[in-house]
Coordinates of C-alpha atoms in Angstrom, one line a residue:
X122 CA -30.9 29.8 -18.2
X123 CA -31.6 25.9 -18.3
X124 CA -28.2 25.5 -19.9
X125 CA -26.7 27.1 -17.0
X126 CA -27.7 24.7 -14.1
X127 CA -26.4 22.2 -16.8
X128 CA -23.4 23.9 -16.6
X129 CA -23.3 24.1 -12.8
X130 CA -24.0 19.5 -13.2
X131 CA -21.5 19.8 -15.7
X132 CA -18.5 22.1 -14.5
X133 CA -18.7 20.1 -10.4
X134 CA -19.1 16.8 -12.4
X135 CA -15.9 17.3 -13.8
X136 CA -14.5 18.8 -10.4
X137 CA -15.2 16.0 -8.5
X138 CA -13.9 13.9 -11.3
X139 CA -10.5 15.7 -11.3
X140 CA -9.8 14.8 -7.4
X141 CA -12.0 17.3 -5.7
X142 CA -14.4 16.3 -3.1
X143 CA -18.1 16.7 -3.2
X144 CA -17.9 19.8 -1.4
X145 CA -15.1 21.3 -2.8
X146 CA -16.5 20.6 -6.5
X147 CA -19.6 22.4 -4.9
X148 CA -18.1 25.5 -4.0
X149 CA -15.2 25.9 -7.0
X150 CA -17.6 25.6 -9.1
X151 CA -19.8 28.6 -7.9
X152 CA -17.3 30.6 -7.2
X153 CA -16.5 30.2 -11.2
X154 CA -19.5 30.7 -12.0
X155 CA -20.4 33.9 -9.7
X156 CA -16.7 35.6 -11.2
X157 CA -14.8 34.5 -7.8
X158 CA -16.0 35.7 -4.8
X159 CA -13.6 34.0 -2.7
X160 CA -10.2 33.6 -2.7
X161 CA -7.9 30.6 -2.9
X162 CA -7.4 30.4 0.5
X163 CA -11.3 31.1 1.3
X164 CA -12.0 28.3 -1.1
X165 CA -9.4 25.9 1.4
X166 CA -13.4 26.0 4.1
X167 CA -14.8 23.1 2.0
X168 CA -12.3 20.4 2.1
X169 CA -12.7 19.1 5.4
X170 CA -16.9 19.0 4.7
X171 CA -16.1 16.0 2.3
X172 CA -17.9 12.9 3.0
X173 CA -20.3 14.4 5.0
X174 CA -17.7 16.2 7.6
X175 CA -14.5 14.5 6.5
X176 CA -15.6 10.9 6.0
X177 CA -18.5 10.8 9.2
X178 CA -21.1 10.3 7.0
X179 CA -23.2 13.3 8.3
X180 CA -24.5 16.0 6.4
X181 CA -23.5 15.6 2.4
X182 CA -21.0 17.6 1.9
X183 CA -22.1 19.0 -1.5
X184 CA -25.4 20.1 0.7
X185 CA -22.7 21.9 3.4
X186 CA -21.1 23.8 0.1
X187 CA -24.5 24.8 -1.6
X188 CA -25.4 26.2 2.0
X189 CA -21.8 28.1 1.4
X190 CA -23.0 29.3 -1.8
X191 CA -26.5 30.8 -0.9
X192 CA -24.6 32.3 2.0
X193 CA -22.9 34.9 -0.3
X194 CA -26.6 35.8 -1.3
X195 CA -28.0 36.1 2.1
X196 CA -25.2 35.5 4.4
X197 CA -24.0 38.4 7.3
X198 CA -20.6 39.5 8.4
X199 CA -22.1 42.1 11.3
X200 CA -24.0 40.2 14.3
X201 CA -26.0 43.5 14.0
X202 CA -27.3 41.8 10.6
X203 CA -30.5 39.6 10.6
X204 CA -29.6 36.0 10.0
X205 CA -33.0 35.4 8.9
X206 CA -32.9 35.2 5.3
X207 CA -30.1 32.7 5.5
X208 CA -31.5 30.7 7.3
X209 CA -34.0 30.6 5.4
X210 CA -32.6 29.7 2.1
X211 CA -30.6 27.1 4.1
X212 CA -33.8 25.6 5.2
X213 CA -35.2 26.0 2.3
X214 CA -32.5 24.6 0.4
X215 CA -32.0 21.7 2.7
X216 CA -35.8 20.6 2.3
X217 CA -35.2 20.5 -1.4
X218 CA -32.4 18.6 -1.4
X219 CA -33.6 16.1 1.0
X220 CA -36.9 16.1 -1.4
X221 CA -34.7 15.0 -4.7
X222 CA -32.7 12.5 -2.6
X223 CA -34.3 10.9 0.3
X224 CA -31.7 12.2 3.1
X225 CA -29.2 14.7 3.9
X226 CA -26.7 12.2 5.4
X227 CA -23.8 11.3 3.2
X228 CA -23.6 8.0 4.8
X229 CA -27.7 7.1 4.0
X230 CA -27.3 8.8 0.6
X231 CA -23.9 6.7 -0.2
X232 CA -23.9 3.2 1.7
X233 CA -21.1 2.1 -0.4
X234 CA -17.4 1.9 1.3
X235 CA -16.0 5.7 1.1
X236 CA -13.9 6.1 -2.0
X237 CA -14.5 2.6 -3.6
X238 CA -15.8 3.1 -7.4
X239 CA -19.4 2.4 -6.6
X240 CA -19.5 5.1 -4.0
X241 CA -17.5 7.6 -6.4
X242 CA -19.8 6.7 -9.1
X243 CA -22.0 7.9 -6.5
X244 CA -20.8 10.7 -5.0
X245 CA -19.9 12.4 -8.7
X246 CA -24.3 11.9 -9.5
X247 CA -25.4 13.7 -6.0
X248 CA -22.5 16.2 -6.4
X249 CA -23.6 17.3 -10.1
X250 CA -26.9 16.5 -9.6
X251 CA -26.5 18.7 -6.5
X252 CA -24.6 22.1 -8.7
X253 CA -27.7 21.7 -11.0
X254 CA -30.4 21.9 -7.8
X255 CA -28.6 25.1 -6.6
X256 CA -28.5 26.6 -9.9
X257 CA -32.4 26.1 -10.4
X258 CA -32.9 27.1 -7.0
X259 CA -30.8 30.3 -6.8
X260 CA -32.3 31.2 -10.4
X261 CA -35.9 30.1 -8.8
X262 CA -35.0 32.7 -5.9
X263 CA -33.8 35.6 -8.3
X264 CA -31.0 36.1 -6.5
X265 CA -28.9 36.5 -9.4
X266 CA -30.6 39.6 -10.2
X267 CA -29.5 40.8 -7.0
X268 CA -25.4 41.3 -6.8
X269 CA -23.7 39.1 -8.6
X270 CA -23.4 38.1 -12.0
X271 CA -22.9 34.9 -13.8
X272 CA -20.1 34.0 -15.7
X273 CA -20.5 31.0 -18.7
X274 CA -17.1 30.9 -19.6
X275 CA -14.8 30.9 -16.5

């Protein structure tokens, strides 16, 4: 399942590429990959997370959209639910990322101006390199074994 985190770098690389922000590319290229979840309109929540919370420079965006993703693993839609396991794999997540990177701030991670070349040459290596993290870490955490299957070829 290597070649499918490469797939994940791959398919967001190409996202972002194409116009989509980094957390955009994130989360249309999970919800590919786990045979659409969400809707079009659902998919609409990661736009305004684009340079880390729509060009403040917080939180990466593609970090915001992998949080997304591991949410439809462990996420809850009942308050009755425990909140617990997302929170961890958000934690989790967010220590691993800030591991492979050095921050979690889009504006530490990226210090060139917002949407000059250098800092889209950027952004496209932290938002694939970002897809392939999730994918290892997802795989790492089994959760694919859980409820949703992977599609290679959407």
């Amino acid at each position: 399942m290597e070649d499918l985190a490469l797939e994940a770098r791959n398919r967001a690389g190409n996202k972002f590429k194409s116009g989509l922000n980094c957390s955009e590319s994130i989360l249309h290229t999970y919800n590919e990959l786990l045979k659409h979840p969400l809707s079009p309109e659902a998919l609409k929540v990661a736009t305004g997370f684009g340079g880390g919370l729509g060009h403040a420079g917080c939180v990466c965006g593609a970090l915001n959209a992998s949080v997304m993703v591991l949410g439809l693993f462990r996420g809850r839609n009942d308050p009755g639910h425990d909140r617990k396991p997302a929170y961890d794999l958000a934690h989790e997540f967010h220590d691993r990322f800030s591991n492979e990177y050095g921050a979690t701030c889009c504006r530490v991670l990226n210090q060139h101006e917002f949407d000059s070349p250098e800092h889209l040459r950027r952004c496209l290596k932290l938002t694939g390199g970002t897809a392939k993290l999730l994918m290892e870490f997802i795989k790492e955490k089994n959760l694919l074994d859980e409820s949703f299957s992977v599609s290679e070829t959407a």
